[in-house]
Coordinates of C-alpha atoms in Angstrom, one line a residue:
M11 CA 23.1 28.8 1.5
I12 CA 25.2 26.4 3.6
V13 CA 23.8 28.3 6.8
R14 CA 20.2 27.9 5.7
F15 CA 20.8 24.3 4.9
I16 CA 22.3 23.6 8.4
L17 CA 19.6 25.5 10.2
A18 CA 16.9 23.6 8.2
L19 CA 18.4 20.2 9.2
W20 CA 18.6 21.0 12.7
A21 CA 15.3 22.5 13.1
A22 CA 13.7 19.4 11.6
R23 CA 15.7 17.1 13.9
L24 CA 14.6 19.4 17.0
A25 CA 11.0 18.7 15.8
M26 CA 11.7 14.8 15.6
F27 CA 13.3 14.8 19.2
V28 CA 10.3 16.7 20.5
A29 CA 7.8 14.4 18.8
R30 CA 9.6 11.5 20.4
V31 CA 9.9 12.8 23.7
T32 CA 6.2 14.0 24.2
G33 CA 4.8 11.0 22.2
R34 CA 2.9 13.5 19.9
G35 CA 3.0 11.8 16.3
K36 CA 5.9 10.0 14.9
G37 CA 7.8 13.2 13.6
S38 CA 7.4 11.6 10.2
S39 CA 6.2 14.9 8.4
L40 CA 6.2 18.0 10.3
P41 CA 10.1 18.0 10.4
G42 CA 10.1 18.0 6.6
K43 CA 7.6 20.7 6.6
I44 CA 9.8 23.0 8.8
A45 CA 13.0 22.1 6.8
L46 CA 11.3 22.9 3.5
K47 CA 10.0 26.2 4.7
I48 CA 13.6 27.3 6.0
Y49 CA 15.5 25.8 3.0
P50 CA 13.3 24.9 0.0
R51 CA 16.1 23.1 -1.9
I52 CA 17.0 20.7 1.0
L53 CA 15.4 17.6 -0.4
K54 CA 17.5 18.1 -3.8
Q55 CA 20.5 18.4 -1.8
L56 CA 20.1 15.3 0.3
G57 CA 18.9 13.4 -2.7
R58 CA 22.0 13.9 -4.7
Q59 CA 24.1 12.2 -2.2
I60 CA 22.3 8.6 -3.0
K61 CA 25.1 6.8 -4.7
K62 CA 23.6 3.8 -6.6
G63 CA 19.8 4.3 -7.1
I64 CA 16.4 5.9 -6.1
I65 CA 13.5 3.7 -6.2
V66 CA 9.9 5.5 -6.1
V67 CA 6.7 3.4 -5.6
T68 CA 3.4 5.3 -6.3
G69 CA 0.0 4.3 -7.0
T70 CA -3.4 4.0 -5.0
N71 CA -3.2 0.8 -2.9
G72 CA -0.3 -1.4 -1.8
K73 CA 2.5 1.7 -1.6
T74 CA 3.8 1.1 1.9
T75 CA 3.7 -2.8 1.6
T76 CA 5.5 -2.8 -1.9
N77 CA 8.1 -0.1 -0.7
N78 CA 8.9 -1.9 2.6
M79 CA 9.2 -5.2 0.6
I80 CA 11.6 -3.6 -1.9
A81 CA 13.7 -1.8 0.9
G82 CA 14.0 -5.4 2.5
I83 CA 15.3 -7.0 -0.6
V84 CA 17.7 -4.3 -1.3
G85 CA 19.0 -4.0 2.3
D86 CA 19.3 -8.0 2.6
N87 CA 21.0 -8.5 -0.8
K88 CA 23.0 -5.2 -1.7
G89 CA 24.6 -4.8 2.2
S90 CA 24.2 -1.1 1.8
G91 CA 22.4 1.5 3.5
V92 CA 18.7 2.3 2.5
I93 CA 16.6 5.3 3.1
I94 CA 13.2 4.7 3.3
N95 CA 10.0 6.4 4.7
R96 CA 8.7 3.1 6.2
E97 CA 5.5 4.3 7.9
G98 CA 3.8 5.8 4.9
A99 CA 4.5 9.4 5.4
N100 CA 4.3 9.8 1.6
L101 CA 3.8 13.6 0.8
I102 CA 7.0 15.6 0.1
T103 CA 7.3 16.5 3.7
G104 CA 7.4 13.0 4.7
V105 CA 10.1 12.1 2.1
T106 CA 12.1 15.0 3.2
A107 CA 11.8 13.9 6.9
A108 CA 13.1 10.5 5.9
F109 CA 16.1 12.0 4.4
I110 CA 16.9 14.2 7.2
R111 CA 16.5 11.4 9.8
A112 CA 19.2 9.4 8.0
A113 CA 21.5 12.3 7.3
G114 CA 24.4 13.2 9.7
P115 CA 24.6 16.4 11.9
F116 CA 26.0 18.4 8.9
G117 CA 23.6 16.6 6.3
G118 CA 26.1 14.0 5.1
L119 CA 24.5 10.7 3.9
H120 CA 26.0 7.3 3.8
A121 CA 23.3 5.4 1.9
D122 CA 23.7 3.7 -1.3
Y123 CA 19.9 3.4 -2.1
A124 CA 16.6 5.3 -1.2
C125 CA 13.2 3.3 -1.3
L126 CA 10.6 6.1 -1.3
E127 CA 6.6 5.5 -1.3
V128 CA 5.1 8.8 -2.9
D129 CA 1.6 9.9 -2.9
E130 CA 0.1 10.0 -6.4
A131 CA -0.7 13.9 -6.0
S132 CA 2.8 14.4 -4.7
F133 CA 4.8 12.6 -7.2
P134 CA 5.4 15.5 -9.5
G135 CA 6.9 17.6 -6.9
V136 CA 8.6 14.8 -5.3
V137 CA 10.7 13.7 -8.6
R138 CA 11.3 17.5 -9.4
E139 CA 13.5 17.4 -6.5
I140 CA 15.0 13.9 -6.7
T141 CA 15.6 11.8 -9.8
P142 CA 14.3 8.2 -9.6
D143 CA 16.1 5.4 -11.3
I144 CA 13.1 3.1 -11.1
V145 CA 9.3 4.1 -10.7
V146 CA 7.0 1.3 -9.5
V147 CA 3.2 2.1 -10.2
T148 CA 0.9 -0.2 -8.2
N149 CA -2.5 0.5 -9.5
F150 CA -4.9 3.4 -9.8
F151 CA -8.5 3.3 -8.2
R152 CA -10.9 6.1 -6.9
D153 CA -9.7 7.7 -3.5
Q154 CA -10.4 10.6 -1.8
L155 CA -12.5 12.4 -4.6
D156 CA -12.6 15.8 -2.5
R157 CA -8.9 15.9 -2.3
Y158 CA -7.5 14.3 -5.7
G159 CA -10.6 15.0 -8.0
E160 CA -11.3 12.4 -10.7
L161 CA -9.1 9.5 -11.3
D162 CA -8.1 10.7 -14.9
K163 CA -6.6 14.0 -13.2
T164 CA -4.5 11.7 -10.8
I165 CA -3.2 9.5 -13.7
A166 CA -2.4 12.7 -15.7
L167 CA -0.2 14.1 -13.1
V168 CA 1.7 10.8 -13.0
K169 CA 1.9 10.5 -16.6
D170 CA 3.2 13.9 -17.2
A171 CA 5.8 13.6 -14.4
L172 CA 7.1 10.4 -15.9
K173 CA 7.3 11.8 -19.4
K174 CA 9.7 14.5 -18.1
L175 CA 12.1 12.0 -16.3
D176 CA 15.3 10.9 -17.9
S177 CA 16.8 7.6 -17.8
V178 CA 13.9 6.2 -15.6
R179 CA 12.7 2.4 -15.8
L180 CA 9.2 1.7 -15.0
V181 CA 7.6 -1.4 -13.2
L182 CA 4.0 -1.5 -14.1
N183 CA 1.0 -3.6 -13.1
A184 CA 0.0 -5.2 -16.4
D185 CA -3.3 -6.3 -15.0
D186 CA -4.6 -2.7 -14.5
P187 CA -5.2 -1.1 -17.9
L188 CA -4.9 2.4 -16.2
V189 CA -1.3 1.4 -15.2
A190 CA -0.4 -0.6 -18.1
Q191 CA -1.0 2.4 -20.6
L192 CA 2.0 4.3 -18.9
G193 CA 4.5 2.3 -20.6
R194 CA 3.1 3.3 -24.2
V195 CA 2.3 6.9 -23.5
T196 CA 5.6 7.7 -21.9
G197 CA 7.8 5.5 -24.0
K198 CA 9.9 4.6 -21.1
P199 CA 11.6 1.1 -20.8
S200 CA 9.0 -0.9 -18.7
V201 CA 8.8 -4.2 -16.8
F202 CA 5.3 -5.7 -16.4
F203 CA 4.3 -7.8 -13.5
G204 CA 0.7 -9.5 -13.0
L205 CA -1.0 -12.6 -11.9
A206 CA -1.9 -15.4 -14.3
R207 CA -5.6 -16.9 -14.4
H208 CA -6.5 -19.1 -11.6
P209 CA -9.8 -20.8 -10.2
G210 CA -10.4 -17.8 -8.1
V211 CA -10.8 -15.3 -11.0
S212 CA -14.4 -13.9 -12.0
G213 CA -15.8 -13.6 -15.5
T214 CA -18.1 -10.8 -14.2
G215 CA -18.5 -9.2 -10.9
S216 CA -20.3 -6.2 -9.1
A217 CA -17.2 -4.6 -8.0
A218 CA -16.6 -1.1 -8.7
R219 CA -14.7 -1.1 -12.1
E220 CA -12.4 2.1 -12.8
A221 CA -11.4 1.2 -16.2
K222 CA -14.2 0.4 -18.5
F223 CA -12.9 1.9 -21.7
C224 CA -9.7 2.0 -23.5
P225 CA -7.4 4.9 -22.6
F226 CA -6.5 5.4 -26.3
C227 CA -9.6 4.9 -28.6
G228 CA -12.4 5.1 -26.2
A229 CA -14.0 1.6 -27.1
E230 CA -15.4 -0.5 -24.0
L231 CA -12.7 -2.9 -22.9
A232 CA -13.4 -6.5 -23.3
Y233 CA -12.3 -8.7 -20.3
S234 CA -11.8 -12.5 -20.4
Y235 CA -11.8 -12.7 -16.7
Y236 CA -11.1 -10.1 -13.7
Q237 CA -8.7 -10.7 -10.5
Y238 CA -10.5 -7.9 -8.7
S239 CA -12.0 -4.6 -9.6
Q240 CA -10.7 -3.6 -13.1
L241 CA -7.4 -5.9 -12.8
G242 CA -7.7 -8.9 -15.0
N243 CA -7.1 -9.8 -18.6
Y244 CA -8.3 -7.2 -21.1
K245 CA -8.1 -6.4 -24.6
C246 CA -9.6 -3.5 -26.8
P247 CA -11.8 -4.5 -29.6
G248 CA -11.2 -1.0 -31.3
C249 CA -7.4 -0.9 -31.3
E250 CA -4.2 -2.7 -30.2
F251 CA -4.3 -1.9 -26.9
A252 CA -4.5 -5.0 -24.4
R253 CA -2.8 -6.5 -21.4
P254 CA 1.0 -6.5 -22.0
Q255 CA 3.1 -9.5 -21.9
T256 CA 4.4 -10.0 -18.3
D257 CA 7.9 -10.2 -17.6
V258 CA 7.2 -11.3 -13.8
E259 CA 4.0 -13.5 -13.5
G260 CA 2.5 -15.2 -10.2
V261 CA 1.1 -18.7 -11.3
D262 CA -1.2 -20.8 -9.3
P263 CA -1.8 -18.1 -6.4
G264 CA -3.0 -19.3 -2.8
V265 CA -3.7 -18.1 0.6
D266 CA -3.1 -20.4 3.6
G267 CA -3.9 -18.7 6.7
M268 CA -1.2 -15.7 7.1
L269 CA 0.8 -16.8 4.1
V270 CA 0.3 -16.0 0.4
S271 CA 2.0 -18.1 -2.1
C272 CA 2.4 -18.4 -5.9
R273 CA 4.9 -19.7 -8.5
V274 CA 6.8 -16.9 -10.1
R275 CA 7.4 -17.3 -13.8
F276 CA 9.7 -15.1 -15.9
R277 CA 9.5 -14.3 -19.5
Q278 CA 12.6 -16.7 -20.0
G279 CA 10.4 -19.6 -18.8
N280 CA 12.2 -19.9 -15.5
M281 CA 9.7 -20.6 -12.6
Y282 CA 10.3 -20.5 -8.9
P283 CA 8.1 -20.8 -5.8
L284 CA 7.5 -17.8 -3.6
Q285 CA 5.8 -17.4 0.0
I286 CA 5.2 -14.3 1.8
P287 CA 3.8 -14.2 5.3
V288 CA 0.9 -11.8 4.8
T289 CA -2.7 -12.4 4.1
G290 CA -4.9 -11.5 1.3
L291 CA -4.3 -12.5 -2.3
Y292 CA -3.7 -8.6 -3.4
N293 CA -0.6 -8.7 -1.5
L294 CA 0.9 -11.0 -4.3
Y295 CA 0.9 -8.1 -6.7
N296 CA 3.0 -6.2 -4.0
G297 CA 5.4 -9.2 -3.9
L298 CA 5.6 -9.4 -7.5
A299 CA 6.2 -5.7 -8.0
A300 CA 9.0 -6.0 -5.5
C301 CA 10.5 -9.2 -7.2
S302 CA 10.7 -7.2 -10.5
V303 CA 12.6 -4.2 -8.9
G304 CA 14.9 -6.8 -7.3
L305 CA 15.8 -8.5 -10.6
L306 CA 16.2 -4.8 -12.4
L307 CA 18.9 -4.6 -9.7
D308 CA 20.5 -7.9 -10.6
I309 CA 19.6 -9.5 -7.2
D310 CA 19.1 -13.5 -7.8
M311 CA 15.8 -14.9 -7.1
D312 CA 17.2 -16.8 -4.2
G313 CA 18.1 -13.8 -2.4
I314 CA 14.6 -12.1 -3.3
R315 CA 12.6 -14.9 -2.1
S316 CA 14.5 -15.3 1.4
S317 CA 13.8 -11.5 2.1
L318 CA 10.2 -11.7 1.1
A319 CA 9.7 -14.8 3.2
G320 CA 11.1 -12.8 6.0
Y321 CA 8.9 -9.9 5.5
L322 CA 7.1 -8.3 8.4
P323 CA 4.1 -5.9 7.7
A324 CA 4.2 -2.2 8.4
T325 CA 1.6 -0.8 10.9
G326 CA -1.8 -1.2 9.8
R327 CA -1.0 -3.4 6.8
M328 CA -2.8 -6.9 7.8
E329 CA -0.5 -6.6 10.8
K330 CA -1.2 -9.4 13.5
F331 CA -1.5 -9.1 17.4
L332 CA -2.3 -11.8 19.9
Y333 CA -4.9 -11.0 22.8
R334 CA -5.4 -13.8 25.6
G335 CA -4.3 -16.2 22.8
K336 CA -6.8 -15.1 20.2
P337 CA -5.4 -13.4 16.9
V338 CA -6.0 -9.8 16.0
L339 CA -5.8 -8.4 12.5
L340 CA -5.2 -4.6 11.9
N341 CA -5.9 -3.4 8.4
L342 CA -5.9 0.3 6.7
V343 CA -8.7 1.1 4.3
K344 CA -9.0 4.2 2.5
N345 CA -11.0 3.6 -0.6
P346 CA -13.7 1.3 -2.1
T347 CA -11.5 -1.2 -3.7
G348 CA -9.2 -1.7 -0.7
F349 CA -12.0 -2.0 1.6
N350 CA -13.7 -4.4 -0.6
E351 CA -10.4 -6.5 -0.5
G352 CA -10.3 -6.2 3.2
L353 CA -13.7 -7.6 3.6
S354 CA -12.8 -10.4 1.2
T355 CA -10.1 -11.3 3.5
L356 CA -12.5 -10.9 6.4
L357 CA -15.0 -13.6 5.2
S358 CA -12.0 -16.0 4.4
V359 CA -10.1 -15.8 7.8
P360 CA -10.0 -19.4 9.5
A361 CA -12.2 -18.3 12.3
E362 CA -15.7 -19.7 13.2
R363 CA -16.6 -16.3 14.8
V364 CA -14.9 -12.8 14.4
N365 CA -15.4 -9.6 16.3
V366 CA -15.1 -6.6 13.8
L367 CA -14.0 -3.0 14.5
I368 CA -14.5 -0.5 11.9
A369 CA -13.1 2.9 12.7
I370 CA -13.9 5.7 10.5
N371 CA -12.5 9.4 10.7
D372 CA -12.9 12.2 8.2
N373 CA -9.9 14.3 8.9
D374 CA -7.9 16.0 6.1
A375 CA -5.7 12.7 5.6
D376 CA -8.6 10.7 5.4
G377 CA -10.8 12.8 3.1
R378 CA -13.6 14.7 4.4
D379 CA -16.1 13.3 2.0
I380 CA -17.3 9.8 3.3
S381 CA -19.7 9.2 0.4
W382 CA -17.2 6.5 -0.6
L383 CA -18.6 4.1 2.1
W384 CA -21.7 3.5 -0.1
D385 CA -19.5 2.2 -2.9
V386 CA -17.9 -0.4 -0.3
D387 CA -19.7 -3.7 -0.7
F388 CA -20.8 -4.3 2.6
E389 CA -23.6 -6.2 1.6
V390 CA -21.4 -9.3 1.4
L391 CA -21.4 -9.3 5.2
S392 CA -25.0 -9.9 5.4
G393 CA -24.7 -13.4 4.0
A394 CA -22.5 -14.7 6.5
G395 CA -24.2 -13.3 9.8
E396 CA -23.4 -16.4 11.8
K397 CA -19.8 -15.7 11.3
F398 CA -19.7 -12.4 13.2
G399 CA -19.9 -12.0 17.0
T400 CA -20.2 -8.1 17.1
F401 CA -19.6 -5.1 14.8
V402 CA -18.1 -2.2 16.8
C403 CA -18.3 1.3 14.7
S404 CA -15.9 3.9 16.1
G405 CA -14.3 7.2 15.0
R406 CA -15.8 10.5 14.1
R407 CA -18.0 9.2 11.6
A408 CA -19.1 6.0 13.7
W409 CA -22.9 6.6 13.3
E410 CA -22.7 7.1 9.5
M411 CA -20.8 3.6 9.4
A412 CA -23.4 2.0 11.6
V413 CA -26.2 3.4 9.3
R414 CA -24.2 2.1 6.2
L415 CA -24.1 -1.6 7.9
K416 CA -27.9 -1.2 8.5
Y417 CA -28.7 -0.6 4.8
A418 CA -26.1 -3.4 4.0
G419 CA -28.3 -6.1 6.0
V420 CA -26.2 -6.4 8.9
R421 CA -28.4 -7.3 11.8
E422 CA -28.9 -4.1 14.0
E423 CA -28.6 -6.0 17.3
T424 CA -24.8 -6.8 16.3
V425 CA -23.9 -3.3 15.9
T426 CA -22.6 -1.0 18.5
V427 CA -21.4 2.5 18.1
L428 CA -18.5 3.6 20.4
E429 CA -17.1 7.1 19.4
D430 CA -14.2 6.5 22.1
F431 CA -11.4 4.6 20.6
D432 CA -10.3 3.1 23.7
Q433 CA -13.9 1.6 24.4
A434 CA -14.4 0.4 21.0
V435 CA -10.9 -1.5 21.1
R436 CA -11.8 -3.0 24.5
T437 CA -15.2 -4.0 23.4
A438 CA -14.2 -5.6 20.1
L439 CA -11.4 -7.5 21.9
E440 CA -13.9 -8.8 24.7
G441 CA -16.3 -9.9 22.1
T442 CA -17.8 -13.6 21.8
G443 CA -15.3 -14.3 18.7
D444 CA -12.3 -16.4 18.4
M445 CA -10.6 -13.6 16.7
S446 CA -10.9 -9.9 16.1
Y447 CA -10.6 -8.0 12.7
F448 CA -10.0 -4.2 12.9
L449 CA -10.5 -1.8 9.9
A450 CA -9.4 1.8 10.2
T451 CA -9.0 5.0 8.1
Y452 CA -5.6 6.6 8.2
T453 CA -6.0 8.9 11.1
A454 CA -7.9 6.6 13.1
L455 CA -5.4 3.9 12.5
W456 CA -2.8 5.5 14.6
P457 CA -4.7 5.7 17.8
V458 CA -6.4 2.4 17.5
E459 CA -2.9 0.8 17.0
R460 CA -1.4 2.7 19.9
I461 CA -4.5 1.3 21.9
L462 CA -4.4 -2.1 20.7
S463 CA -0.6 -2.2 21.4
G464 CA -1.5 -1.6 25.1
Y465 CA -3.8 -4.6 25.4
A466 CA -2.4 -7.1 22.8
Q467 CA 0.9 -8.3 21.9
R468 CA 2.2 -7.7 18.3
E469 CA 3.2 -11.0 16.7
R470 CA 6.5 -10.8 15.1
T471 CA 6.9 -14.7 14.7
L472 CA 7.7 -15.9 11.0
P473 CA 6.8 -18.9 9.2
E474 CA 9.9 -21.1 8.1
S475 CA 11.5 -19.9 5.0
V476 CA 10.7 -21.7 1.9
P477 CA 13.4 -24.2 0.7
S478 CA 16.3 -23.0 -1.2
I479 CA 16.3 -23.7 -5.1
S480 CA 19.1 -24.0 -7.5
G481 CA 19.7 -21.6 -10.4
S482 CA 19.0 -17.8 -10.4
V483 CA 17.5 -15.2 -12.8
K484 CA 19.9 -12.3 -12.8
S485 CA 17.8 -9.4 -14.5
V486 CA 15.0 -8.5 -16.5
R487 CA 15.7 -5.9 -19.2

């Protein structure tokens, strides 16, 4: 057993070295695949060495951002080693590779915590090997139907796996009924986070609603307002199911350029200002989830706020570049809800004219079925035609993306199809706009990011930290 463990470890480390030297991939999944093939119990054996706690983040959107925020808070305030799959390799192979990367030559680990984002479909398999102390669930939306199947199937996988866990605490999105139900159906102790009502909420809306019916009695849910998609304030008229009281809530949210902000209110009544250097109001949900985990770990709010004020986005999560003095934003898109929020951000960016690149692939990791593009509300772009310099469609399904824009009402003369990523990136950067906005599916993201990095400078400048506050909140139970 020891021989196979060491053999698996070194075979994986060799694969990481080869990937780094050849520049072929980031070595984030293949090493784990090799190690698990040689010694299937390697993740379990490595996971047992974590001293203080394992935190797992799952859900459809926001996993990478939330997990990286949590890892930053833990690392900044606990002064201990943190294992993390930072770039979003969230299958069991990627999780295994993250542990192997942190391990010593004979498999020894010196880390107090592990912060892991885990794909929803992989969640049951991962938590059979490692036992999480805290599980965060961000949201549930339709995503890659050809891979996951219907959303009910995905939720059932997570729910059934949670029921089998002992001594786990849940951090749940109160505004998503599909997530909030997990506290009740699993019986696990839960902390709920959400956004309060604000002027930007909607009483109705045309965006896709994933949860129209009560998960307990089947009656149609009644909403007093929506944040976006099915997230909002809901109540079932047929039973007692309703948006739970929040333990951590964002009040008066706002977006100012590359900053999102709110006041964080706790159930005890304490309230603190929060700023995070990201764009898109939906990122406040990620920040509130990270706040909730920090408080469960007895980190005071000063430390949490300071860490989030210094957050740097991961690759493609509203990552900012500069090209000849003009800003460029790079954003991952993978399902209708996430794409709609990306378009909402596009329409709100402080630029008079924007060049847009949309890179669509249909590889296995993206999902072969691209019919979901017809569920994205591209029609919002047709009403703001003067805001856009050019639309460049790229990737394996560039022509299908161009057709979708045509039927959305985007003027044909503004759309260019360039399947080659290098040509597409250069064309978008050289367009007439005063900024560029890139949207890419998962396997298109990495080549686009690599090419963009060759032409533009990645911006790492952070805004000034928010002022210090007096007092602290120690924990939410």
